[in-house]
XYZ file of C-alpha atoms in Angstrom:
358
model
C -22.614 46.420 -49.050
C -19.082 45.611 -47.887
C -20.096 44.666 -44.353
C -20.041 40.966 -45.184
C -16.423 41.109 -46.429
C -15.011 41.326 -42.895
C -16.510 38.042 -41.614
C -15.783 36.405 -44.968
C -12.142 37.438 -44.759
C -12.033 36.172 -41.169
C -13.371 32.772 -42.221
C -10.940 32.543 -45.124
C -8.023 33.538 -42.872
C -9.087 31.012 -40.233
C -9.125 28.347 -42.937
C -5.859 29.333 -44.592
C -3.764 30.113 -41.504
C -3.525 26.513 -40.159
C -2.671 25.234 -43.650
C 0.018 27.887 -44.194
C 1.404 27.394 -40.701
C 1.657 23.614 -41.071
C 3.234 23.950 -44.530
C 5.876 26.271 -43.031
C 6.821 23.946 -40.136
C 6.372 20.551 -41.774
C 9.676 18.671 -41.838
C 11.483 21.470 -39.961
C 10.873 20.240 -36.412
C 13.150 17.608 -34.888
C 13.190 15.726 -31.582
C 16.160 14.020 -29.893
C 16.551 12.067 -26.644
C 19.664 11.914 -24.474
C 20.838 10.849 -21.037
C 24.193 10.760 -19.261
C 23.307 7.518 -17.479
C 23.212 4.055 -19.000
C 22.519 1.996 -15.871
C 20.532 2.469 -12.684
C 19.239 0.618 -9.657
C 15.632 -0.482 -9.332
C 13.647 2.522 -8.100
C 16.468 4.981 -8.842
C 15.664 8.063 -10.896
C 17.610 8.834 -14.063
C 17.405 12.293 -15.708
C 16.499 12.219 -19.389
C 16.598 15.260 -21.689
C 14.328 15.707 -24.718
C 15.189 18.494 -27.166
C 12.559 19.879 -29.555
C 14.198 22.039 -32.241
C 12.296 24.454 -34.503
C 14.276 25.122 -37.688
C 11.498 27.070 -39.424
C 10.776 30.820 -39.532
C 7.343 30.326 -37.923
C 6.906 30.032 -34.124
C 5.371 27.005 -32.442
C 3.009 28.544 -29.874
C 1.655 25.188 -28.677
C 3.725 21.995 -28.634
C 2.761 18.792 -26.840
C 5.480 16.183 -26.302
C 3.999 12.720 -25.767
C 6.297 10.184 -24.110
C 5.584 6.475 -23.741
C 8.056 4.393 -21.768
C 8.793 0.726 -22.480
C 7.693 -1.963 -20.066
C 10.116 -1.887 -17.148
C 10.430 1.915 -16.868
C 8.084 4.342 -15.166
C 7.689 7.997 -14.280
C 7.069 6.987 -10.641
C 9.524 5.031 -8.447
C 6.944 2.510 -7.189
C 3.871 2.756 -9.453
C 3.709 1.876 -13.147
C 3.188 5.140 -15.063
C 4.415 4.713 -18.649
C 2.770 7.771 -20.236
C 3.555 11.478 -19.888
C 2.569 14.606 -21.835
C 4.516 17.872 -21.587
C 3.228 21.132 -23.088
C 5.659 23.860 -24.125
C 6.348 26.424 -26.867
C 9.246 26.897 -29.256
C 10.089 30.205 -30.893
C 11.517 30.861 -34.343
C 14.730 28.882 -35.000
C 15.196 27.935 -31.362
C 15.143 24.886 -29.139
C 13.147 23.799 -26.096
C 14.735 21.349 -23.665
C 12.521 19.147 -21.500
C 14.025 17.388 -18.477
C 12.168 14.402 -17.066
C 12.923 11.773 -14.421
C 12.662 8.111 -15.396
C 12.681 5.251 -12.864
C 13.596 1.631 -13.414
C 11.064 -0.819 -11.991
C 12.187 -4.085 -13.615
C 15.610 -5.561 -14.316
C 16.908 -5.595 -17.827
C 17.867 -3.378 -20.768
C 15.225 -0.935 -21.994
C 15.115 1.422 -24.968
C 13.317 4.767 -24.687
C 12.398 5.882 -28.204
C 8.596 6.298 -28.338
C 8.422 10.113 -28.250
C 6.164 12.126 -30.565
C 5.594 15.873 -30.950
C 2.239 17.378 -31.945
C 1.151 21.015 -32.040
C -1.105 23.644 -33.525
C -0.901 27.218 -34.732
C -2.017 28.783 -31.440
C -5.814 28.754 -31.813
C -6.312 25.001 -31.753
C -7.979 24.888 -35.138
C -5.949 21.890 -36.317
C -3.638 19.729 -34.206
C -1.012 18.154 -36.449
C 1.912 15.743 -35.845
C 5.204 17.613 -36.086
C 8.013 15.132 -35.379
C 9.066 11.847 -33.808
C 12.222 10.991 -31.910
C 15.195 10.514 -34.235
C 17.375 8.949 -31.516
C 16.977 6.455 -28.703
C 18.106 6.271 -25.086
C 19.360 2.968 -23.642
C 18.780 2.390 -19.935
C 19.635 -0.867 -18.133
C 18.223 -1.629 -14.678
C 20.403 -3.706 -12.349
C 18.946 -6.595 -10.301
C 17.316 -5.645 -7.022
C 19.564 -5.947 -3.979
C 18.702 -8.511 -1.332
C 20.211 -9.377 2.019
C 23.250 -11.498 1.161
C 24.540 -14.521 3.022
C 27.438 -13.760 5.329
C 28.812 -17.292 5.596
C 28.555 -20.103 3.076
C 29.184 -23.768 3.916
C 32.419 -25.534 3.084
C 32.517 -29.262 2.373
C 35.526 -31.546 2.842
C 35.681 -35.011 1.321
C 36.847 -37.592 3.868
C 36.771 -40.880 2.035
C 33.215 -41.220 0.727
C 31.658 -38.904 3.282
C 31.141 -35.166 2.873
C 31.870 -33.288 6.092
C 30.628 -29.689 6.355
C 32.812 -26.991 7.800
C 31.983 -23.326 8.202
C 33.874 -20.839 6.056
C 34.655 -18.075 8.538
C 36.738 -14.922 8.451
C 40.071 -14.802 10.224
C 39.832 -11.620 12.293
C 43.606 -11.573 12.788
C 44.264 -10.841 9.071
C 42.729 -7.600 7.802
C 42.376 -7.382 4.030
C 40.854 -3.875 3.801
C 37.653 -1.962 4.378
C 34.345 -1.696 2.525
C 31.102 0.297 2.982
C 28.876 -0.852 5.817
C 25.934 -3.065 4.865
C 22.904 -4.026 6.879
C 23.696 -7.060 9.029
C 27.434 -6.413 9.489
C 28.645 -6.952 13.086
C 29.253 -3.774 15.041
C 32.658 -5.039 16.211
C 33.871 -5.044 12.577
C 33.328 -1.284 12.131
C 36.606 0.566 11.521
C 35.978 3.802 13.409
C 39.234 5.476 12.342
C 38.555 4.850 8.650
C 34.943 5.953 9.182
C 36.093 9.273 10.642
C 38.612 9.756 7.828
C 36.281 8.835 4.942
C 33.093 10.340 6.330
C 31.091 7.143 5.688
C 30.521 4.090 7.852
C 32.939 1.314 6.790
C 33.731 -2.134 8.166
C 36.865 -4.240 8.109
C 37.363 -7.033 5.606
C 39.305 -10.118 6.679
C 41.031 -12.930 4.836
C 39.066 -16.199 5.026
C 40.306 -19.225 6.914
C 40.023 -21.265 3.707
C 40.507 -19.763 0.254
C 37.828 -20.983 -2.142
C 37.161 -20.645 -5.859
C 33.676 -20.875 -7.345
C 32.450 -21.094 -10.896
C 29.015 -19.474 -11.171
C 26.988 -20.312 -14.299
C 23.704 -18.671 -15.293
C 21.594 -20.846 -17.592
C 18.979 -19.072 -19.704
C 18.031 -22.167 -21.692
C 14.564 -23.602 -20.983
C 13.969 -25.749 -24.071
C 15.690 -27.900 -26.660
C 16.657 -26.367 -29.061
C 17.718 -23.398 -26.989
C 16.051 -20.762 -29.191
C 12.595 -22.357 -29.104
C 11.168 -20.458 -26.134
C 12.085 -18.491 -22.981
C 10.870 -18.127 -19.392
C 11.170 -14.512 -18.271
C 9.767 -14.901 -14.761
C 12.242 -17.598 -13.759
C 15.153 -15.761 -15.394
C 14.415 -12.549 -13.462
C 14.454 -14.413 -10.167
C 17.658 -16.228 -11.090
C 19.360 -12.883 -11.763
C 18.380 -11.583 -8.322
C 19.543 -14.777 -6.626
C 22.818 -14.726 -8.564
C 23.485 -11.129 -7.559
C 22.819 -12.011 -3.922
C 25.028 -15.099 -3.918
C 27.897 -13.342 -5.673
C 27.826 -10.593 -3.073
C 27.825 -13.142 -0.248
C 30.696 -15.112 -1.773
C 32.745 -11.957 -2.256
C 32.144 -10.829 1.312
C 33.305 -14.209 2.604
C 36.568 -13.870 0.667
C 35.881 -16.371 -2.112
C 36.974 -15.836 -5.704
C 34.164 -16.005 -8.268
C 34.377 -16.970 -11.941
C 31.300 -16.337 -14.072
C 29.922 -17.697 -17.350
C 26.514 -17.618 -19.001
C 24.743 -18.572 -22.199
C 22.254 -15.700 -21.917
C 22.113 -13.044 -24.597
C 23.787 -9.833 -23.391
C 23.459 -6.462 -25.130
C 26.223 -3.837 -25.223
C 28.547 -6.106 -23.220
C 31.051 -8.851 -24.164
C 29.568 -12.333 -24.116
C 30.605 -14.321 -21.018
C 30.744 -17.721 -22.714
C 34.091 -18.673 -21.123
C 34.624 -18.539 -17.336
C 36.205 -15.293 -16.248
C 36.840 -13.600 -12.910
C 34.286 -10.970 -11.985
C 33.404 -8.698 -9.074
C 29.858 -8.365 -7.670
C 29.474 -4.830 -9.057
C 30.642 -5.865 -12.516
C 28.331 -8.876 -12.368
C 25.307 -6.736 -11.505
C 26.206 -4.401 -14.360
C 26.392 -7.328 -16.778
C 23.087 -8.777 -15.514
C 21.441 -5.419 -16.177
C 22.085 -5.976 -19.910
C 21.136 -9.677 -19.966
C 18.077 -10.905 -21.864
C 16.038 -13.991 -20.862
C 17.053 -15.669 -24.112
C 19.740 -18.297 -24.579
C 22.324 -17.362 -27.212
C 23.578 -20.953 -27.318
C 23.165 -24.211 -25.416
C 24.631 -24.701 -21.953
C 26.860 -27.665 -22.844
C 29.719 -25.561 -24.352
C 29.952 -23.721 -21.019
C 30.374 -26.876 -18.908
C 32.246 -29.178 -21.295
C 35.767 -28.599 -19.863
C 35.589 -29.525 -16.164
C 39.387 -29.688 -15.790
C 39.627 -25.910 -16.256
C 37.093 -25.189 -13.503
C 37.530 -24.604 -9.772
C 36.523 -27.235 -7.271
C 32.957 -25.997 -6.861
C 30.343 -25.035 -9.443
C 27.082 -23.206 -8.691
C 24.544 -23.524 -11.495
C 21.613 -21.087 -11.553
C 19.122 -22.815 -13.779
C 15.420 -23.629 -14.100
C 15.828 -26.418 -16.680
C 18.474 -28.807 -17.980
C 18.292 -31.225 -20.873
C 19.379 -34.865 -20.593
C 22.674 -33.991 -22.286
C 23.315 -31.147 -19.865
C 22.482 -33.328 -16.858
C 24.993 -35.894 -18.125
C 27.646 -33.155 -18.409
C 26.990 -32.117 -14.805
C 27.326 -35.735 -13.630
C 30.619 -35.962 -15.480
C 31.851 -32.897 -13.606
C 30.876 -34.509 -10.293
C 32.673 -37.721 -11.250
C 35.779 -35.597 -11.875
C 35.779 -34.659 -8.179
C 34.006 -31.316 -8.470
C 31.148 -30.171 -6.253
C 28.044 -29.045 -8.156
C 25.270 -26.984 -6.532
C 22.087 -26.238 -8.476
C 20.064 -23.167 -7.501
C 16.554 -22.987 -8.930
C 13.983 -20.176 -8.851
C 11.166 -20.499 -6.349
C 8.631 -20.285 -9.179
C 9.675 -23.850 -10.089
C 8.067 -25.043 -6.847
C 4.670 -24.381 -8.435
C 5.273 -27.217 -10.897
C 6.672 -29.644 -8.333
C 10.368 -28.736 -8.487
C 12.401 -27.738 -5.450
C 14.448 -24.659 -4.775
C 18.137 -25.509 -5.096
C 19.016 -22.952 -2.452
C 17.067 -24.882 0.204
C 18.583 -28.157 -0.970
C 22.077 -26.670 -0.755
C 21.688 -25.558 2.862
C 19.712 -28.661 3.792
C 22.697 -30.875 3.043
C 24.853 -29.402 5.830
């Protein structure tokens, strides 16, 4: 008569075991995210570590870590793949470390925090949520590199007429060496330094005319400045700015930079300050397509600026346009560079206008 006790006990055990197991591990599983990198290039892989810690006295025979990346990051260098599931196990009072590779596919700061851990007791009778990520990982993607301009035009004022003159490098005055970039003349390669350093380097020369530029990035697209934003135009402006800054630096010009864009984890560049192309690309990686304040405070003191101003902007208010005209009346040269997406609504690209004047 006791033959039915065995299957009954099996059913009761199968019903009680998941409940007892979940009660033993509930609140005793934690998940953290960490990475040694904070910035990367577009398409570059960054290692990210996810630690799942079991602080209970019950093993976790089946653990599934579900990872969802924010828009702008991917698990593939060229294809958008925001989701990933990793299956592992964690023994009693131990830790499992998961190493994944994350790729940046769009410029800007991104926060990786959407990580959840689910698991069951080993038989799959009841899959329960165990933990969520208690930390976050910041990853900023720098603007994509483009072929930079080697020579930029120089304009001299002769009476009321602007005469263009090429800004060229004086090959009789060597300033130093730098890594070789695509498009550099072969005659500028420093073969002795290349043999000593192990990498291909080219000579840098002092320019025939020393020039100072103020580069301003305008993120404002409405009045008031906080009303709306235009991400597509801002992304293209960041790439163009990175390209122009690199070209100006290679030609020997000194660049001052200011912006009204919101920047995370970096000091705000509201006042003009000297900057290198690498530091500029690092700052642009943390820039948001939102204006922290209007553009007028950036351009209201023309006497403190160099002779030439390059404004990267997709929109200016009537007050801002008047401030730019005041700078031109003070004897400064103002160039406006616009994103190509503005051509769809009838506006022109400032880059083409700039080179069309010479």
